[in-house]
PDB file of C-alpha atoms in Angstrom:
ATOM      1  CA  ASP A   1      -2.419  -4.840 -14.702  1.00 56.00           C
ATOM      2  CA  GLY A   2      -0.121  -4.837 -11.666  1.00 65.00           C
ATOM      3  CA  GLY A   3      -0.683  -2.769  -8.589  1.00 93.00           C
ATOM      4  CA  ILE A   4      -2.158  -2.386  -5.142  1.00 96.00           C
ATOM      5  CA  THR A   5      -5.897  -2.233  -4.607  1.00 96.00           C
ATOM      6  CA  GLN A   6      -7.747  -1.114  -1.518  1.00 97.00           C
ATOM      7  CA  SER A   7     -11.426  -1.511  -0.825  1.00 95.00           C
ATOM      8  CA  PRO A   8     -13.762   0.009  -0.124  1.00 95.00           C
ATOM      9  CA  LYS A   9     -12.871   3.559  -1.143  1.00 95.00           C
ATOM     10  CA  TYR A  10     -15.217   4.974   1.523  1.00 95.00           C
ATOM     11  CA  LEU A  11     -16.305   3.229   4.714  1.00 94.00           C
ATOM     12  CA  PHE A  12     -18.646   4.327   7.462  1.00 92.00           C
ATOM     13  CA  ARG A  13     -18.577   2.810  10.916  1.00 89.00           C
ATOM     14  CA  LYS A  14     -20.953   3.090  13.799  1.00 89.00           C
ATOM     15  CA  GLU A  15     -19.719   3.414  17.343  1.00 84.00           C
ATOM     16  CA  GLY A  16     -18.708   0.040  18.777  1.00 86.00           C
ATOM     17  CA  GLN A  17     -18.359  -1.702  15.413  1.00 90.00           C
ATOM     18  CA  ASN A  18     -15.326  -3.493  14.052  1.00 94.00           C
ATOM     19  CA  VAL A  19     -14.589  -2.900  10.370  1.00 95.00           C
ATOM     20  CA  THR A  20     -12.072  -4.500   8.030  1.00 96.00           C
ATOM     21  CA  LEU A  21     -10.192  -2.696   5.277  1.00 97.00           C
ATOM     22  CA  SER A  22      -8.937  -4.747   2.369  1.00 98.00           C
ATOM     23  CA  CYS A  23      -5.505  -4.467   0.728  1.00 98.00           C
ATOM     24  CA  GLU A  24      -4.439  -6.704  -2.146  1.00 98.00           C
ATOM     25  CA  GLN A  25      -1.300  -6.580  -4.295  1.00 97.00           C
ATOM     26  CA  ASN A  26      -0.269  -8.560  -7.384  1.00 96.00           C
ATOM     27  CA  LEU A  27       3.275  -7.218  -7.493  1.00 94.00           C
ATOM     28  CA  ASN A  28       4.721 -10.293  -5.783  1.00 93.00           C
ATOM     29  CA  HIS A  29       6.073  -8.062  -3.025  1.00 93.00           C
ATOM     30  CA  ASP A  30       7.081  -9.646   0.251  1.00 93.00           C
ATOM     31  CA  ALA A  31       6.503  -6.675   2.562  1.00 94.00           C
ATOM     32  CA  MET A  32       3.225  -4.850   3.172  1.00 96.00           C
ATOM     33  CA  TYR A  33       2.361  -1.879   5.359  1.00 96.00           C
ATOM     34  CA  TRP A  34      -0.617  -0.006   6.778  1.00 98.00           C
ATOM     35  CA  TYR A  35      -0.496   3.727   7.437  1.00 97.00           C
ATOM     36  CA  ARG A  36      -2.950   6.218   8.845  1.00 97.00           C
ATOM     37  CA  GLN A  37      -3.128   9.811   7.612  1.00 96.00           C
ATOM     38  CA  ASP A  38      -4.923  12.598   9.455  1.00 94.00           C
ATOM     39  CA  PRO A  39      -5.609  16.053   7.949  1.00 87.00           C
ATOM     40  CA  GLY A  40      -2.469  18.176   7.727  1.00 78.00           C
ATOM     41  CA  GLN A  41      -0.278  15.357   8.972  1.00 80.00           C
ATOM     42  CA  GLY A  42       2.091  12.895   7.460  1.00 85.00           C
ATOM     43  CA  LEU A  43       1.590   9.147   7.440  1.00 94.00           C
ATOM     44  CA  ARG A  44       1.956   7.133  10.623  1.00 95.00           C
ATOM     45  CA  LEU A  45       2.752   3.412  10.562  1.00 96.00           C
ATOM     46  CA  ILE A  46       0.129   1.105  12.091  1.00 97.00           C
ATOM     47  CA  TYR A  47       1.373  -2.405  11.259  1.00 97.00           C
ATOM     48  CA  TYR A  48       3.749  -4.009   8.811  1.00 96.00           C
ATOM     49  CA  SER A  49       4.524  -7.498   7.581  1.00 95.00           C
ATOM     50  CA  GLN A  50       7.739  -8.592   5.936  1.00 92.00           C
ATOM     51  CA  ILE A  51       6.705 -12.177   5.279  1.00 93.00           C
ATOM     52  CA  VAL A  52       3.586 -14.343   5.255  1.00 94.00           C
ATOM     53  CA  ASN A  53       2.286 -15.320   8.694  1.00 95.00           C
ATOM     54  CA  ASP A  54       4.392 -12.671  10.427  1.00 95.00           C
ATOM     55  CA  PHE A  55       3.691  -9.026  11.250  1.00 96.00           C
ATOM     56  CA  GLN A  56       4.916  -6.323  13.638  1.00 95.00           C
ATOM     57  CA  LYS A  57       3.355  -3.348  15.361  1.00 96.00           C
ATOM     58  CA  GLY A  58       4.155   0.099  14.075  1.00 95.00           C
ATOM     59  CA  ASP A  59       3.964   3.364  15.976  1.00 93.00           C
ATOM     60  CA  ILE A  60       0.184   3.470  16.510  1.00 95.00           C
ATOM     61  CA  ALA A  61      -1.011  -0.167  16.603  1.00 97.00           C
ATOM     62  CA  GLU A  62      -3.431   0.173  19.533  1.00 96.00           C
ATOM     63  CA  GLY A  63      -7.014  -0.513  18.469  1.00 96.00           C
ATOM     64  CA  TYR A  64      -5.997  -2.191  15.216  1.00 97.00           C
ATOM     65  CA  SER A  65      -5.322  -5.791  14.160  1.00 97.00           C
ATOM     66  CA  VAL A  66      -3.973  -7.420  11.001  1.00 98.00           C
ATOM     67  CA  SER A  67      -3.395 -10.828   9.452  1.00 97.00           C
ATOM     68  CA  ARG A  68      -1.074 -12.024   6.682  1.00 97.00           C
ATOM     69  CA  GLU A  69      -2.280 -15.452   5.618  1.00 97.00           C
ATOM     70  CA  LYS A  70      -1.429 -14.893   1.948  1.00 97.00           C
ATOM     71  CA  LYS A  71       1.393 -12.997   0.307  1.00 96.00           C
ATOM     72  CA  GLU A  72      -1.074 -10.958  -1.756  1.00 97.00           C
ATOM     73  CA  SER A  73      -3.352  -9.845   1.071  1.00 98.00           C
ATOM     74  CA  PHE A  74      -2.918  -7.774   4.240  1.00 98.00           C
ATOM     75  CA  PRO A  75      -6.319  -6.828   5.725  1.00 98.00           C
ATOM     76  CA  LEU A  76      -6.578  -4.285   8.538  1.00 98.00           C
ATOM     77  CA  THR A  77      -9.319  -4.480  11.169  1.00 97.00           C
ATOM     78  CA  VAL A  78     -10.220  -1.313  13.022  1.00 96.00           C
ATOM     79  CA  THR A  79     -11.658  -2.454  16.317  1.00 94.00           C
ATOM     80  CA  SER A  80     -14.029  -0.698  18.702  1.00 89.00           C
ATOM     81  CA  ALA A  81     -11.016  -0.106  20.945  1.00 88.00           C
ATOM     82  CA  GLN A  82      -9.700   2.493  18.487  1.00 88.00           C
ATOM     83  CA  LYS A  83     -11.151   5.688  19.966  1.00 86.00           C
ATOM     84  CA  ASN A  84     -10.590   8.018  17.044  1.00 90.00           C
ATOM     85  CA  PRO A  85     -10.647   5.928  13.862  1.00 93.00           C
ATOM     86  CA  THR A  86     -11.827   8.591  11.415  1.00 94.00           C
ATOM     87  CA  ALA A  87      -8.892   8.969   9.012  1.00 96.00           C
ATOM     88  CA  PHE A  88      -7.513   8.099   5.590  1.00 97.00           C
ATOM     89  CA  TYR A  89      -5.881   4.657   5.535  1.00 98.00           C
ATOM     90  CA  LEU A  90      -3.140   3.789   3.082  1.00 97.00           C
ATOM     91  CA  CYS A  91      -1.677   0.394   2.301  1.00 97.00           C
ATOM     92  CA  ALA A  92       1.755  -0.044   0.724  1.00 96.00           C
ATOM     93  CA  SER A  93       4.032  -2.843  -0.373  1.00 95.00           C
ATOM     94  CA  SER A  94       7.705  -3.197  -1.173  1.00 92.00           C
ATOM     95  CA  PRO A  95       9.879  -5.859  -2.798  1.00 87.00           C
ATOM     96  CA  SER A  96      12.521  -7.605  -0.734  1.00 77.00           C
ATOM     97  CA  GLU A  97      15.176  -6.931  -3.352  1.00 73.00           C
ATOM     98  CA  GLY A  98      14.283  -3.361  -4.174  1.00 71.00           C
ATOM     99  CA  ARG A  99      15.783  -0.183  -2.792  1.00 75.00           C
ATOM    100  CA  MET A 100      15.294   0.007   0.965  1.00 76.00           C
ATOM    101  CA  GLY A 101      12.302   2.136   1.845  1.00 78.00           C
ATOM    102  CA  GLU A 102      10.898   2.160  -1.684  1.00 86.00           C
ATOM    103  CA  GLN A 103       7.218   1.515  -1.146  1.00 90.00           C
ATOM    104  CA  PHE A 104       4.321   1.470  -3.581  1.00 92.00           C
ATOM    105  CA  PHE A 105       1.024   2.828  -2.316  1.00 95.00           C
ATOM    106  CA  GLY A 106      -2.602   1.909  -2.889  1.00 96.00           C
ATOM    107  CA  PRO A 107      -5.357   4.487  -3.490  1.00 96.00           C
ATOM    108  CA  GLY A 108      -6.523   4.568   0.129  1.00 97.00           C
ATOM    109  CA  THR A 109      -9.712   4.030   2.131  1.00 97.00           C
ATOM    110  CA  ARG A 110     -11.424   6.889   3.913  1.00 96.00           C
ATOM    111  CA  LEU A 111     -13.033   5.700   7.151  1.00 96.00           C
ATOM    112  CA  THR A 112     -15.638   7.849   8.901  1.00 94.00           C
ATOM    113  CA  VAL A 113     -17.227   7.117  12.252  1.00 89.00           C
ATOM    114  CA  LEU A 114     -20.890   8.105  12.407  1.00 85.00           C
TER     115      LEU A 114
ATOM    116  CA  LYS B   1      13.726   9.891  17.704  1.00 88.00           C
ATOM    117  CA  GLN B   2      13.720  10.925  14.056  1.00 93.00           C
ATOM    118  CA  GLU B   3      11.462  13.870  13.232  1.00 95.00           C
ATOM    119  CA  VAL B   4      10.760  15.209   9.761  1.00 97.00           C
ATOM    120  CA  THR B   5       9.497  18.742   9.238  1.00 97.00           C
ATOM    121  CA  GLN B   6       8.269  20.398   6.053  1.00 97.00           C
ATOM    122  CA  ILE B   7       8.033  24.130   5.596  1.00 93.00           C
ATOM    123  CA  PRO B   8       5.864  25.817   4.474  1.00 92.00           C
ATOM    124  CA  ALA B   9       2.658  23.888   5.170  1.00 94.00           C
ATOM    125  CA  ALA B  10       0.998  25.555   2.180  1.00 96.00           C
ATOM    126  CA  LEU B  11       2.215  27.531  -0.803  1.00 95.00           C
ATOM    127  CA  SER B  12       0.435  29.342  -3.616  1.00 97.00           C
ATOM    128  CA  VAL B  13       2.306  30.533  -6.698  1.00 97.00           C
ATOM    129  CA  PRO B  14       1.419  31.805 -10.172  1.00 97.00           C
ATOM    130  CA  GLU B  15       1.938  29.498 -13.115  1.00 98.00           C
ATOM    131  CA  GLY B  16       5.435  29.512 -14.566  1.00 97.00           C
ATOM    132  CA  GLU B  17       7.221  30.318 -11.321  1.00 97.00           C
ATOM    133  CA  ASN B  18      10.143  28.237 -10.067  1.00 97.00           C
ATOM    134  CA  LEU B  19       9.701  27.108  -6.474  1.00 96.00           C
ATOM    135  CA  VAL B  20      11.432  25.263  -3.648  1.00 97.00           C
ATOM    136  CA  LEU B  21       9.900  23.012  -1.024  1.00 97.00           C
ATOM    137  CA  ASN B  22      11.866  22.336   2.128  1.00 97.00           C
ATOM    138  CA  CYS B  23      12.294  19.251   4.290  1.00 98.00           C
ATOM    139  CA  SER B  24      14.412  18.902   7.415  1.00 98.00           C
ATOM    140  CA  PHE B  25      15.175  15.877   9.580  1.00 97.00           C
ATOM    141  CA  THR B  26      16.736  15.605  13.023  1.00 96.00           C
ATOM    142  CA  ASP B  27      18.827  12.427  12.713  1.00 94.00           C
ATOM    143  CA  SER B  28      21.353  12.267   9.886  1.00 92.00           C
ATOM    144  CA  ALA B  29      21.591   8.439  10.103  1.00 92.00           C
ATOM    145  CA  ILE B  30      19.234   7.825   7.195  1.00 92.00           C
ATOM    146  CA  TYR B  31      19.355   5.246   4.431  1.00 91.00           C
ATOM    147  CA  ASN B  32      17.672   7.440   1.824  1.00 92.00           C
ATOM    148  CA  LEU B  33      15.137  10.236   1.389  1.00 95.00           C
ATOM    149  CA  GLN B  34      12.093  10.276  -0.840  1.00 95.00           C
ATOM    150  CA  TRP B  35       9.715  12.877  -2.165  1.00 97.00           C
ATOM    151  CA  PHE B  36       6.125  11.842  -2.853  1.00 96.00           C
ATOM    152  CA  ARG B  37       3.173  13.545  -4.485  1.00 97.00           C
ATOM    153  CA  GLN B  38      -0.366  13.103  -3.177  1.00 96.00           C
ATOM    154  CA  ASP B  39      -3.457  14.353  -4.990  1.00 95.00           C
ATOM    155  CA  PRO B  40      -6.579  15.027  -2.881  1.00 92.00           C
ATOM    156  CA  GLY B  41      -8.163  11.803  -1.649  1.00 90.00           C
ATOM    157  CA  LYS B  42      -5.575   9.650  -3.428  1.00 93.00           C
ATOM    158  CA  GLY B  43      -2.586   7.497  -2.574  1.00 93.00           C
ATOM    159  CA  LEU B  44       1.071   8.494  -2.798  1.00 94.00           C
ATOM    160  CA  THR B  45       3.156   8.563  -5.950  1.00 94.00           C
ATOM    161  CA  SER B  46       6.933   8.403  -5.593  1.00 93.00           C
ATOM    162  CA  LEU B  47       8.695  11.288  -7.361  1.00 96.00           C
ATOM    163  CA  LEU B  48      12.360  11.011  -6.447  1.00 95.00           C
ATOM    164  CA  LEU B  49      14.496   8.839  -4.177  1.00 93.00           C
ATOM    165  CA  ILE B  50      17.944  10.039  -3.101  1.00 94.00           C
ATOM    166  CA  GLN B  51      20.335   7.543  -1.569  1.00 91.00           C
ATOM    167  CA  SER B  52      22.279   8.763   1.473  1.00 91.00           C
ATOM    168  CA  SER B  53      25.491   8.810  -0.574  1.00 92.00           C
ATOM    169  CA  GLN B  54      23.973  11.024  -3.274  1.00 94.00           C
ATOM    170  CA  ARG B  55      23.588  14.797  -3.343  1.00 95.00           C
ATOM    171  CA  GLU B  56      20.741  15.147  -5.806  1.00 95.00           C
ATOM    172  CA  GLN B  57      18.346  13.462  -8.190  1.00 96.00           C
ATOM    173  CA  THR B  58      16.539  14.901 -11.191  1.00 97.00           C
ATOM    174  CA  SER B  59      13.408  13.897 -13.042  1.00 96.00           C
ATOM    175  CA  GLY B  60      12.081  16.236 -15.702  1.00 97.00           C
ATOM    176  CA  ARG B  61      11.253  19.580 -14.082  1.00 97.00           C
ATOM    177  CA  LEU B  62      11.938  18.215 -10.601  1.00 98.00           C
ATOM    178  CA  ASN B  63      15.257  18.307  -8.790  1.00 98.00           C
ATOM    179  CA  ALA B  64      15.748  17.053  -5.260  1.00 97.00           C
ATOM    180  CA  SER B  65      18.859  17.726  -3.207  1.00 97.00           C
ATOM    181  CA  LEU B  66      20.096  16.139  -0.008  1.00 97.00           C
ATOM    182  CA  ASP B  67      22.495  17.511   2.600  1.00 96.00           C
ATOM    183  CA  LYS B  68      22.739  14.813   5.230  1.00 94.00           C
ATOM    184  CA  SER B  69      25.128  16.679   7.502  1.00 92.00           C
ATOM    185  CA  SER B  70      22.713  19.577   7.919  1.00 95.00           C
ATOM    186  CA  GLY B  71      19.599  17.384   7.867  1.00 96.00           C
ATOM    187  CA  ARG B  72      18.014  19.131   4.898  1.00 97.00           C
ATOM    188  CA  SER B  73      16.480  18.329   1.553  1.00 98.00           C
ATOM    189  CA  THR B  74      14.870  20.554  -1.032  1.00 98.00           C
ATOM    190  CA  LEU B  75      12.538  19.802  -3.914  1.00 98.00           C
ATOM    191  CA  TYR B  76      12.903  22.288  -6.748  1.00 98.00           C
ATOM    192  CA  ILE B  77      10.078  22.536  -9.277  1.00 98.00           C
ATOM    193  CA  ALA B  78      10.883  24.472 -12.432  1.00 98.00           C
ATOM    194  CA  ALA B  79       8.317  26.332 -14.509  1.00 98.00           C
ATOM    195  CA  SER B  80       5.394  25.295 -12.333  1.00 97.00           C
ATOM    196  CA  GLN B  81       2.074  24.307 -13.951  1.00 97.00           C
ATOM    197  CA  PRO B  82      -1.478  24.064 -12.570  1.00 97.00           C
ATOM    198  CA  GLY B  83      -1.135  20.265 -12.854  1.00 97.00           C
ATOM    199  CA  ASP B  84       1.607  20.420 -10.230  1.00 98.00           C
ATOM    200  CA  SER B  85      -0.997  21.382  -7.624  1.00 98.00           C
ATOM    201  CA  ALA B  86      -0.918  18.662  -4.966  1.00 97.00           C
ATOM    202  CA  THR B  87       0.519  17.858  -1.555  1.00 96.00           C
ATOM    203  CA  TYR B  88       4.207  16.996  -1.537  1.00 97.00           C
ATOM    204  CA  LEU B  89       5.472  14.691   1.201  1.00 96.00           C
ATOM    205  CA  CYS B  90       9.040  14.083   2.239  1.00 96.00           C
ATOM    206  CA  ALA B  91      10.034  10.827   3.958  1.00 96.00           C
ATOM    207  CA  VAL B  92      13.325   9.507   5.285  1.00 96.00           C
ATOM    208  CA  THR B  93      14.160   5.820   5.471  1.00 92.00           C
ATOM    209  CA  SER B  94      15.808   4.777   8.701  1.00 87.00           C
ATOM    210  CA  ASN B  95      18.528   2.146   8.700  1.00 80.00           C
ATOM    211  CA  THR B  96      15.865  -0.389   9.747  1.00 79.00           C
ATOM    212  CA  GLY B  97      13.871   0.321   6.602  1.00 82.00           C
ATOM    213  CA  LYS B  98      11.129   2.287   8.323  1.00 88.00           C
ATOM    214  CA  LEU B  99       9.722   5.389   6.579  1.00 93.00           C
ATOM    215  CA  ILE B 100       9.234   8.547   8.645  1.00 94.00           C
ATOM    216  CA  PHE B 101       7.083  11.185   6.964  1.00 96.00           C
ATOM    217  CA  GLY B 102       6.841  14.936   7.205  1.00 96.00           C
ATOM    218  CA  GLN B 103       3.462  16.658   7.387  1.00 95.00           C
ATOM    219  CA  GLY B 104       3.546  17.708   3.740  1.00 96.00           C
ATOM    220  CA  THR B 105       3.413  20.978   1.806  1.00 97.00           C
ATOM    221  CA  THR B 106       0.208  21.692  -0.103  1.00 96.00           C
ATOM    222  CA  LEU B 107       1.020  23.485  -3.335  1.00 98.00           C
ATOM    223  CA  GLN B 108      -1.426  25.465  -5.436  1.00 98.00           C
ATOM    224  CA  VAL B 109      -0.304  26.720  -8.832  1.00 98.00           C
ATOM    225  CA  LYS B 110      -2.670  29.359 -10.172  1.00 97.00           C
ATOM    226  CA  PRO B 111      -3.224  29.702 -13.936  1.00 95.00           C
TER     227      PRO B 111
END
């Protein structure tokens, strides 16, 4: 059953804590992305990776970190430096030989700061 | 800087009505434009993708048009159903492959 999985579905963080959101795909896609969505707003790009062991900052990378040690996995860490982390986080992937911009999205993780 | 705007932010219609959702973008140098559907608390599902050289795409009751010169796209939904209730997002792909999203239109179709 191919697709993109994100875990956990809901995550609660205390002030000053780092938390890591998981994103896994078995679609054999080269590129992976992390987006943040706030209520009533579109998605904003946090980080993206087009190949293993390489990643680039998106528009709102401050307070976040990522790694891409395996093709299938692209975890996102929300650090204590991110001042307003409460949001819905979406992971996506795309094939290198597909239509440009065609991305496939996971189900999302809702992060709440207590 | 590319900006994508969707109007209206919310729309409520009775079942069976035909409706149009609007999307505008400021920079016509796009690679393609996509329409997505998002159900509450869920991820995005791609509905239609229009290449920059195309004028429209159709899938079932959905028809999306693209006018690059005026920076506009519309999503037409025919014979709306309660199951169409969701948020619809428009996104343009820049020539670097980056997606830029609008804020979305939340549609409610009342039985």
